[in-house]
Coordinates of C-alpha atoms (C1' of nucleotides) in Angstrom, one line a residue:
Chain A
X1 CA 102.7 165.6 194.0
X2 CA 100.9 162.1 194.5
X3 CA 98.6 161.3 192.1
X4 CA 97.3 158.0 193.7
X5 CA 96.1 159.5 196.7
X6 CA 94.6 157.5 198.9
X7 CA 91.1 159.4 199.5
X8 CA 90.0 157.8 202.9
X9 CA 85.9 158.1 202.7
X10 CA 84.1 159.9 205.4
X11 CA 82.9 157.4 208.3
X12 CA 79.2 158.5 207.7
X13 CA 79.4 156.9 204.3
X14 CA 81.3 154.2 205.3
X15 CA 78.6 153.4 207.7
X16 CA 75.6 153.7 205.6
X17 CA 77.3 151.4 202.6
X18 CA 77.6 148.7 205.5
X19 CA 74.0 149.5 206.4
X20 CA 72.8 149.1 203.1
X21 CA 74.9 145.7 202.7
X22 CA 73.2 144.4 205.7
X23 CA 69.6 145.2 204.8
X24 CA 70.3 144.5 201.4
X25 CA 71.7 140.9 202.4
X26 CA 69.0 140.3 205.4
X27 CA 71.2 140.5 207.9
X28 CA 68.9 143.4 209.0
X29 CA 65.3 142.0 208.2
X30 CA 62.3 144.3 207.3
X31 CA 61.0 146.0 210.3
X32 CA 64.0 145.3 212.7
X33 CA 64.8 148.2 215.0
X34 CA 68.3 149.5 214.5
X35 CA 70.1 150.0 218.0
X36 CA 72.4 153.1 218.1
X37 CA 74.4 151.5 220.9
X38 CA 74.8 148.2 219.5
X39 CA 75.2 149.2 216.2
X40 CA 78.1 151.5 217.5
X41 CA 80.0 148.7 219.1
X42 CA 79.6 146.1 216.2
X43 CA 80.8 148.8 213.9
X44 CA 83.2 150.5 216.4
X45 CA 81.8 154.0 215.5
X46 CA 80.4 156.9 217.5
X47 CA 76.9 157.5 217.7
X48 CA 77.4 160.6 215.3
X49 CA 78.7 159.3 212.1
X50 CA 76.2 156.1 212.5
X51 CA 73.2 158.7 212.8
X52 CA 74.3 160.9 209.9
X53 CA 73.9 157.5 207.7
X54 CA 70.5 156.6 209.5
X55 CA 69.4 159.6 208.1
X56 CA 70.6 159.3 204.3
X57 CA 69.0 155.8 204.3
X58 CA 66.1 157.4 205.7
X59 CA 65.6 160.0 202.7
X60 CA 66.9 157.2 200.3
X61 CA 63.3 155.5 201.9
X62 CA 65.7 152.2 203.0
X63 CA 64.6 153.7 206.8
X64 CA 62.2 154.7 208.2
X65 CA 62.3 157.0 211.5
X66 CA 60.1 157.7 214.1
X67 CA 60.5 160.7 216.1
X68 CA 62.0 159.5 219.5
X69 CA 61.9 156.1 218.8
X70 CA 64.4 155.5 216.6
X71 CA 64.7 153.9 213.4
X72 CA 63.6 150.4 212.0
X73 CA 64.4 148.7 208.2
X74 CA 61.5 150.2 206.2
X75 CA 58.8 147.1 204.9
X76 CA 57.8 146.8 201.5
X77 CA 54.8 145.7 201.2
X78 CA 52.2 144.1 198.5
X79 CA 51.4 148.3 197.5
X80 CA 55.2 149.4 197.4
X81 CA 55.8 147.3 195.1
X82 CA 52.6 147.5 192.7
X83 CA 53.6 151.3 192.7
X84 CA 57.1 150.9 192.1
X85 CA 57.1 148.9 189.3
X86 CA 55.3 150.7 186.7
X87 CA 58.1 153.3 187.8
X88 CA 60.4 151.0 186.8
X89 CA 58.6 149.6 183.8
X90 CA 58.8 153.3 182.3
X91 CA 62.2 154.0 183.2
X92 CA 63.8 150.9 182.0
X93 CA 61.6 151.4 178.7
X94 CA 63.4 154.6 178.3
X95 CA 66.8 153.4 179.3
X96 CA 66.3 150.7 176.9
X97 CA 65.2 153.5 174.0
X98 CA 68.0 155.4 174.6
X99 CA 70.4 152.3 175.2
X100 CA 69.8 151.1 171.2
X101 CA 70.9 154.5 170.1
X102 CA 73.5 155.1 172.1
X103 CA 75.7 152.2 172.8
X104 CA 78.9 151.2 170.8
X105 CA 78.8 147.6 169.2
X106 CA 81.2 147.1 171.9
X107 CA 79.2 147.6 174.3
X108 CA 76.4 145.6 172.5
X109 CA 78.9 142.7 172.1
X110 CA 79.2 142.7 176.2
X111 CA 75.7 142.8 176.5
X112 CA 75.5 140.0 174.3
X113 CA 78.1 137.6 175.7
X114 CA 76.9 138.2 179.6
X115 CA 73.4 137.1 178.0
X116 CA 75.1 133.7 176.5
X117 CA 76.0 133.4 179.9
X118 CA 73.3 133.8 181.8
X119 CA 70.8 131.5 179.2
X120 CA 74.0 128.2 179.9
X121 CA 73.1 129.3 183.5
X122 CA 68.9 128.6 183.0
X123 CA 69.9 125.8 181.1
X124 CA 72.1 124.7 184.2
X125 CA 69.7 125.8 186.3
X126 CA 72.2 127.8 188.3
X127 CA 69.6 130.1 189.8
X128 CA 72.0 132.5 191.8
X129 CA 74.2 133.2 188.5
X130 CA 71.1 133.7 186.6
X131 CA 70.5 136.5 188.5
X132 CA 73.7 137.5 188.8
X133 CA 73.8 137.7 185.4
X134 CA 70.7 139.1 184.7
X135 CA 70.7 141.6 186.9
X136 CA 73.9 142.6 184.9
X137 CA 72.3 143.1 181.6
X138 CA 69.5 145.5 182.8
X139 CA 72.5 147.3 184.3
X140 CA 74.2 147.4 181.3
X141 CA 71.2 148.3 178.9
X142 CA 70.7 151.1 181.1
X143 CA 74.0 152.1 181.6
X144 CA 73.8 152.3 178.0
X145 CA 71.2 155.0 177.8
X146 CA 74.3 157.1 179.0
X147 CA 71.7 159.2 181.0
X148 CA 73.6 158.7 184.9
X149 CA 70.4 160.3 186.3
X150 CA 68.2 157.4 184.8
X151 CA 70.5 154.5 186.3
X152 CA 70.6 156.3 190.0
X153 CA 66.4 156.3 189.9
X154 CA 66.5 152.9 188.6
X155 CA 68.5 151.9 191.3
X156 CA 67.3 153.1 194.2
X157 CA 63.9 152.0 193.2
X158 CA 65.6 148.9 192.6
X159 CA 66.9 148.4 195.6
X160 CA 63.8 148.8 197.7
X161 CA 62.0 146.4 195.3
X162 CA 64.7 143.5 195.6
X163 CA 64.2 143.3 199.2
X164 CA 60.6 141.3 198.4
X165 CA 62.7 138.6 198.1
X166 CA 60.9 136.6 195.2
X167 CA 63.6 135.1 193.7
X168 CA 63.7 132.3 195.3
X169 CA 59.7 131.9 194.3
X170 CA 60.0 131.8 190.8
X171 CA 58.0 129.0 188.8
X172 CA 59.6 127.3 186.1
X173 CA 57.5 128.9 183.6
X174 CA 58.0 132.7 184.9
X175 CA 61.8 131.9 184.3
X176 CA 61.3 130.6 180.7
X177 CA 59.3 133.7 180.3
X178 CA 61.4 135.8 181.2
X179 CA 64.6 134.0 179.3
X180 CA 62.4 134.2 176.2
X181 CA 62.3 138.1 176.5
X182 CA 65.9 138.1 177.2
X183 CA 66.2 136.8 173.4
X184 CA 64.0 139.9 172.7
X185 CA 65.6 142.3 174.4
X186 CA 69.0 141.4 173.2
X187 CA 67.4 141.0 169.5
X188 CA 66.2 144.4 169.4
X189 CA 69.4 145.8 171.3
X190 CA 71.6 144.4 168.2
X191 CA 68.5 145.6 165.9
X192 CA 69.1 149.0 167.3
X193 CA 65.5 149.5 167.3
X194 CA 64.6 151.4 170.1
X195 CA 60.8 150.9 170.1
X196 CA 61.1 147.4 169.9
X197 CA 63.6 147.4 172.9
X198 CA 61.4 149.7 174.9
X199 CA 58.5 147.3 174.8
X200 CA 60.1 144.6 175.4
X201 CA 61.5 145.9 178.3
X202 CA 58.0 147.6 180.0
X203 CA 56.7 144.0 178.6
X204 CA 60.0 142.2 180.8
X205 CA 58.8 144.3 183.9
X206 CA 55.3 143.6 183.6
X207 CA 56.2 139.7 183.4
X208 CA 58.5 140.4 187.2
X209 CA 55.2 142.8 188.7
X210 CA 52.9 139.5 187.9
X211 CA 55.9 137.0 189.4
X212 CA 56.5 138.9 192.4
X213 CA 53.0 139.8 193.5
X214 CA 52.0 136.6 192.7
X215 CA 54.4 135.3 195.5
X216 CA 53.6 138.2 197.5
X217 CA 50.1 137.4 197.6
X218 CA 51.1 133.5 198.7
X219 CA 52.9 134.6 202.2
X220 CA 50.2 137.5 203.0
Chain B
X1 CA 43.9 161.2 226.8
X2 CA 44.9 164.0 224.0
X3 CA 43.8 163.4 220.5
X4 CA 45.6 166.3 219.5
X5 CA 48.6 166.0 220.5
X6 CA 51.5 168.4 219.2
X7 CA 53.7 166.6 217.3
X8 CA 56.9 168.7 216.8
X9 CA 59.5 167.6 214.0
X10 CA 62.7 166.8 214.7
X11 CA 65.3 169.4 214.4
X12 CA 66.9 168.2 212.2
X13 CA 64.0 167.5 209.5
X14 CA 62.9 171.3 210.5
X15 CA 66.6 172.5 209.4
X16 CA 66.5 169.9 206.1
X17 CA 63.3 172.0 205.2
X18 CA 64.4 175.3 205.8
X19 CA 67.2 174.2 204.1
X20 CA 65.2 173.3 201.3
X21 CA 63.6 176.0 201.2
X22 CA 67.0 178.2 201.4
X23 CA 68.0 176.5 198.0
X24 CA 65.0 176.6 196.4
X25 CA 64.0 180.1 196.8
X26 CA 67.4 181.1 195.4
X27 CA 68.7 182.7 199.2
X28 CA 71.5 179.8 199.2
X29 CA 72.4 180.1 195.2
X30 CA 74.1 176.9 193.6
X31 CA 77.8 176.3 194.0
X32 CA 77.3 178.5 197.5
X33 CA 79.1 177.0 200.5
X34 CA 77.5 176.1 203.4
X35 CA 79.2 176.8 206.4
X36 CA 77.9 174.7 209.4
X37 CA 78.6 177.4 212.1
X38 CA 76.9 180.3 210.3
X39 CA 74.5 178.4 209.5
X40 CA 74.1 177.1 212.8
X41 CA 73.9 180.8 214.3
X42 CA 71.4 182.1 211.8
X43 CA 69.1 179.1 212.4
X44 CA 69.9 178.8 216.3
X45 CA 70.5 175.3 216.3
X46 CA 73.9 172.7 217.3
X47 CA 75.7 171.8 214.2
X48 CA 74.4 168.0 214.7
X49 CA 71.1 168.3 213.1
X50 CA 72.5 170.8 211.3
X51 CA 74.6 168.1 209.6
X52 CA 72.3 165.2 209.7
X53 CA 70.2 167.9 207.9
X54 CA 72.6 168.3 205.4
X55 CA 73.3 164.5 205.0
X56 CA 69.5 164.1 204.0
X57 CA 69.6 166.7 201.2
X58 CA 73.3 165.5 199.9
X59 CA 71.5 162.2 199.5
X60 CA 68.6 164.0 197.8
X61 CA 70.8 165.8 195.4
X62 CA 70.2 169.0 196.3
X63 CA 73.7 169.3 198.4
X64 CA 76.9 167.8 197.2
X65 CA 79.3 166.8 200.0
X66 CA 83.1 166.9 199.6
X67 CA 84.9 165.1 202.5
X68 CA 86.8 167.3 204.9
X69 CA 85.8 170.5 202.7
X70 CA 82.1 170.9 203.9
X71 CA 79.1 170.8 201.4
X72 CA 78.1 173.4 199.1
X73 CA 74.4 173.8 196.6
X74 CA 75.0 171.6 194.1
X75 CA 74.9 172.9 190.6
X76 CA 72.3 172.4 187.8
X77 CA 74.2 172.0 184.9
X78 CA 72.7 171.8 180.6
X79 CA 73.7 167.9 181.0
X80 CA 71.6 167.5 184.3
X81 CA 68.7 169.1 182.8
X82 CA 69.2 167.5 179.6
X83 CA 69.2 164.0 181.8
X84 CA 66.5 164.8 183.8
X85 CA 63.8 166.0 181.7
X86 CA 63.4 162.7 179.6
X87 CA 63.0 161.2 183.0
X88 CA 60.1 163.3 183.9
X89 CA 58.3 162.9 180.6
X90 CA 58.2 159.2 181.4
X91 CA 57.0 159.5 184.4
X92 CA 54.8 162.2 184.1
X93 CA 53.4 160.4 180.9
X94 CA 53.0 157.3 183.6
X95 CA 51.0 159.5 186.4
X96 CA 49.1 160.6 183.6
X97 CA 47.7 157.6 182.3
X98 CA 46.8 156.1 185.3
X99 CA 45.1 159.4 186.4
X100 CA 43.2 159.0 183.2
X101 CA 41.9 155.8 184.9
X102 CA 41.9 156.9 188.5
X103 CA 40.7 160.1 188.9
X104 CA 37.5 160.6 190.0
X105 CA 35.1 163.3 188.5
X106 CA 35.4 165.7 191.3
X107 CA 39.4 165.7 190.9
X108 CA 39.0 166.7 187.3
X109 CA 36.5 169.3 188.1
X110 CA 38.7 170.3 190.4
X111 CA 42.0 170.2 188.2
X112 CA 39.5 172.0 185.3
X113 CA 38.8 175.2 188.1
X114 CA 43.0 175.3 188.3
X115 CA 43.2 175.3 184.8
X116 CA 40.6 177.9 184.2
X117 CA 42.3 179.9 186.9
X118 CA 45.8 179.6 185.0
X119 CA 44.1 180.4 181.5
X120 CA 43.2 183.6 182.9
X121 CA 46.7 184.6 184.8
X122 CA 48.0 183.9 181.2
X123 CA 45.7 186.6 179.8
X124 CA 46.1 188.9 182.4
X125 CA 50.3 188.3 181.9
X126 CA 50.4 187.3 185.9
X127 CA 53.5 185.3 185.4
X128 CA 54.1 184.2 189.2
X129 CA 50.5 182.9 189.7
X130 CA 50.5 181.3 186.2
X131 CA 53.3 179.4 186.8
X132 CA 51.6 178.4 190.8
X133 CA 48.2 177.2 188.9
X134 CA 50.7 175.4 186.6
X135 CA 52.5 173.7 189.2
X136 CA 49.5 172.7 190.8
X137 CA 47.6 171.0 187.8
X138 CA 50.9 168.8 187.3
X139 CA 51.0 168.4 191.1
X140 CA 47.1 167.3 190.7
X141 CA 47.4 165.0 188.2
X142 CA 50.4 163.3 189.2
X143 CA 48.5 162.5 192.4
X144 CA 45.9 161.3 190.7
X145 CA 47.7 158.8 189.9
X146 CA 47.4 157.5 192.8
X147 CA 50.9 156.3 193.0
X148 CA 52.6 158.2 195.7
X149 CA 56.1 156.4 195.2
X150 CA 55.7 158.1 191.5
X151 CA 54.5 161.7 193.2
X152 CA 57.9 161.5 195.3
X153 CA 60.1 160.4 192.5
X154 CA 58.8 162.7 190.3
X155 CA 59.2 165.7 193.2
X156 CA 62.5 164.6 193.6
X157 CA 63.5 165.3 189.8
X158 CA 61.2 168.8 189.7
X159 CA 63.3 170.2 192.8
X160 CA 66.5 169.7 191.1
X161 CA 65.1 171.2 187.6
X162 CA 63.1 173.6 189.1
X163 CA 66.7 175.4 190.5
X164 CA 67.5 176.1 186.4
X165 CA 65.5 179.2 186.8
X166 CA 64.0 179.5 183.7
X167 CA 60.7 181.0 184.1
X168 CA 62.0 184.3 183.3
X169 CA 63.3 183.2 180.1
X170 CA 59.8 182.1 178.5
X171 CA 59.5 183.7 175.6
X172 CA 56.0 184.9 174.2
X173 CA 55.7 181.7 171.9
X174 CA 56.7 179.2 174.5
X175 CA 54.4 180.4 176.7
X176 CA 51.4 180.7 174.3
X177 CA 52.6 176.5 173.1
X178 CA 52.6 175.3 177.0
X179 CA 49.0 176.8 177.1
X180 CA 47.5 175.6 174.5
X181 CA 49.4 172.1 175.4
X182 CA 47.5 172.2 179.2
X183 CA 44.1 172.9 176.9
X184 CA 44.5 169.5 175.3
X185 CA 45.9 168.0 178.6
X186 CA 42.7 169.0 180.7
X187 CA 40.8 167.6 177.6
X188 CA 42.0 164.6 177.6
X189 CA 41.4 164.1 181.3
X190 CA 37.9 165.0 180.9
X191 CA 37.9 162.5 177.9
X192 CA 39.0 159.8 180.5
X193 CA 41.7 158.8 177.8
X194 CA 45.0 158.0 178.9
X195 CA 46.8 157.1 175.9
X196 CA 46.3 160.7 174.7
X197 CA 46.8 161.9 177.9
X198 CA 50.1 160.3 178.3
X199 CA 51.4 161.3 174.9
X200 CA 50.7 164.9 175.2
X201 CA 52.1 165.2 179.1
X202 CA 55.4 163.5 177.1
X203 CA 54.6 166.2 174.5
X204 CA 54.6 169.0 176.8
X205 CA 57.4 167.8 178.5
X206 CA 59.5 168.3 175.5
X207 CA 58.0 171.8 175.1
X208 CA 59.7 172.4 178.7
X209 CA 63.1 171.0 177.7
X210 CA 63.5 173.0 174.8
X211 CA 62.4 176.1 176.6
X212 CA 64.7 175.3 179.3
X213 CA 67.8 174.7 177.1
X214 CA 67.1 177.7 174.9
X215 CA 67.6 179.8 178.2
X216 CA 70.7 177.8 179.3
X217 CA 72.3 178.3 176.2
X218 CA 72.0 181.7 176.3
X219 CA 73.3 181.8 179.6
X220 CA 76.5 179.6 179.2
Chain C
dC1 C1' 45.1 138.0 240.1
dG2 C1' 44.7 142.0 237.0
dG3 C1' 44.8 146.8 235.9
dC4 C1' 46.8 151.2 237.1
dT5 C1' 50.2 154.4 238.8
dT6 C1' 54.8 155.5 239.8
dT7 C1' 59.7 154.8 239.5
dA8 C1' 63.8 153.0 237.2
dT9 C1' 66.2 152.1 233.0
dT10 C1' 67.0 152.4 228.4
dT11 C1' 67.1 155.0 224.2
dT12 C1' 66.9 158.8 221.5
dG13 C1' 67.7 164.0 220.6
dC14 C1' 70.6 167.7 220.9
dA15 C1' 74.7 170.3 222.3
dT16 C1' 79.3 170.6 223.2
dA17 C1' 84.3 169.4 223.3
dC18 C1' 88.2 167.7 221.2
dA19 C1' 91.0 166.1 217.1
dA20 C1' 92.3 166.4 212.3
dA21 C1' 92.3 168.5 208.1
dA22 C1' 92.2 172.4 205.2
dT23 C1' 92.7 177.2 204.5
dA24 C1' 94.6 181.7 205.3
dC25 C1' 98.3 184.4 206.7
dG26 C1' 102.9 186.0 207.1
dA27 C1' 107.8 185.7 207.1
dT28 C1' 111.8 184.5 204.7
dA29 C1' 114.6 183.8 200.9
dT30 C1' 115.5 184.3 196.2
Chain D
dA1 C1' 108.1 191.2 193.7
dT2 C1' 107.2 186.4 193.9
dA3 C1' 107.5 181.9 195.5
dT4 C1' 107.8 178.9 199.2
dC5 C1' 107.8 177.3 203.7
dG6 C1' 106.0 177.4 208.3
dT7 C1' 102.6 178.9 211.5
dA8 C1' 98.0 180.5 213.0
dT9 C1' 93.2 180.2 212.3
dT10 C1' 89.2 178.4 210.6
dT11 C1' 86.4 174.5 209.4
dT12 C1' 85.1 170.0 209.3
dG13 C1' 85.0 165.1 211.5
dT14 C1' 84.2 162.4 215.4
dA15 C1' 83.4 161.4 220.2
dT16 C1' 81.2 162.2 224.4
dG17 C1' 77.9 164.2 227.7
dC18 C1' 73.6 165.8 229.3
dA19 C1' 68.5 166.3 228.9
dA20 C1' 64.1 164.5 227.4
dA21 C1' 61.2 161.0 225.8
dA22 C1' 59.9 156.3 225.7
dT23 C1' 60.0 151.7 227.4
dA24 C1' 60.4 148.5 231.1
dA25 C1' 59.8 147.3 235.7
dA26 C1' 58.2 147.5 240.3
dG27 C1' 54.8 148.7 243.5
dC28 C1' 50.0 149.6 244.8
dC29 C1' 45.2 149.2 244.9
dG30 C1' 40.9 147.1 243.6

DNA sequence: CGGCTTTATTTTGCATACAAAATACGATAT
DNA sequence: ATATCGTATTTTGTATGCAAAATAAAGCCG
């Protein structure tokens, strides 16, 4: 028997992770049509397997399709995001509350040195590792809630909220703001006090809502 | 020109609703197989929107997809439930609050006629149209939040719970707490006060998760 | 020259065909 | 009788083909 099979994923899936990778990364904008044909040839599939993942990003709300015309990179606009993010406000919050019960010191210790990280990165003003790193300890915090269900909600909402593309709008005083309630959140994580982490982290998402439509508001 | 033009669904959205439907009505149980060629015959259709049908609810949740062994109705387990339902008191404590703010006084009159109409299919014992009038007032208020991305999210998580089956389960006191719950939750949406409204929509969540693990318990 | 109709081309929607994998079945040997 | 191997059948995965809709282009008339 081989126990280090080598599990070959379907093509259909294969497809849609390069999808996502190229919307996630710009390479397909907002609103750009997607081409059966020509996405067939660059990714030297078959119309069938390339539609099957159209249609997953569609329900995942990454696409959006119209009825015999195809499908184009789903928009977010000014609204999508002031609706997803007190979505995500809430459900962070509750990752966080569950995150200071249930994580190991370990864990906490991770949290802790990926945060020590990411403030010598501010101070370097090294904005991509910043949010490398940032975007890390969220995902750890709410990895930490152990709840799988919560980290797959947060992430797909996630997901469609990072294509706004703020980052690169960010004031020097939102970033300080949102270092400062880094300290917080990692305070109250070591605290294990999960009402204190939970506030911080709706208060954490509020501070991005007011960054982000405040750009938003600047290109519209 | 035709202002009412006839705008048929693509097959395969048609199939991913019947599909839906097939699941959630209990006719396609959980862990059942779906095999595309029956399937196929009984809903006259190809097997390619068949399976971009089934791609879209595999994404969803609702299907879970094994490569190069077909997909089969995914099963509800205790730990799912136990996941999910913290997730849908956040949020349902979140469409409640802003529907506190939001809603205007014809929703909440109309929300109050629902709720009268379910107070009296409790008295009468009229268990299916209880829990209909039930569904509705969470459907109602959720939407008045006015946050559709939270109405979908929140649909998304019901669907999955909803296959628990636990309605027949209720016992007696359960029953008699969720009412009296809805009494305070239609008060405080008449009270315009979404604090309180958020905390008991939490509250009566947690009256659902108990009831709902009770019944699983017993089952496993 | 501009707007409209008609025709050609492209693109999507659906069905079918073929290939590969998995399952079911049966024969053989122990 | 059981286990194992090999073959047949079923089922899934992918590619291709055809039809319908939409878009683009050409021709026509005012």
């Amino acid at each position: 028997m081989n126990s280090s099979v080598i599990i070959r994923a379907p093509l259909h899936v294969q497809v849609a992770e390069r999808l996502r990778l190229m919307i996630d990364s710009g390479e397909l904008e907002p609103g750009a049509r997607l081409n059966e044909i020509d996405l067939c040839n660059t990714m030297g599939v078959s119309r069938t397997p390339l539609r099957e993942a159209i249609r997953s990003l569609a329900t995942e709300g990454l696409i959006e399709l119209q009825p015999n015309r195809g499908a184009s990179v789903s928009i977010i606009s000014h609204e999508d995001v002031s609706e997803i993010l007190p979505i995500m406000a809430a459900l962070e919050g509750l990752g966080g509350r569950l995150a200071a019960v249930h994580m190991t010191a370990e864990k906490i210790a991770q949290v802790r040195k990926v945060h020590d990280q990411m403030i010598s990165h501010y101070q370097n003003r090294e904005v991509a590792e910043y949010f490398e790193t940032n975007r890390l300890i969220h995902e750890l915090v709410t990895e930490g809630s152990g709840n799988q269900t919560l980290v797959d909600t947060i992430n797909s909402l996630s997901a469609k909220v990072r294509r706004a593309r703020f980052s690169a709008q960010m004031t020097e005083e939102s970033w300080a703001k949102a270092v400062s309630e880094h300290a917080e959140i990692i305070a109250a994580l070591e605290a294990k006090d999960p009402e204190r982490l939970e506030a911080i982290l709706i208060q954490h998402v509020e501070t991005k809502r007011a960054t982000i439509l405040g750009t938003l508001e600047d290109k519209n």
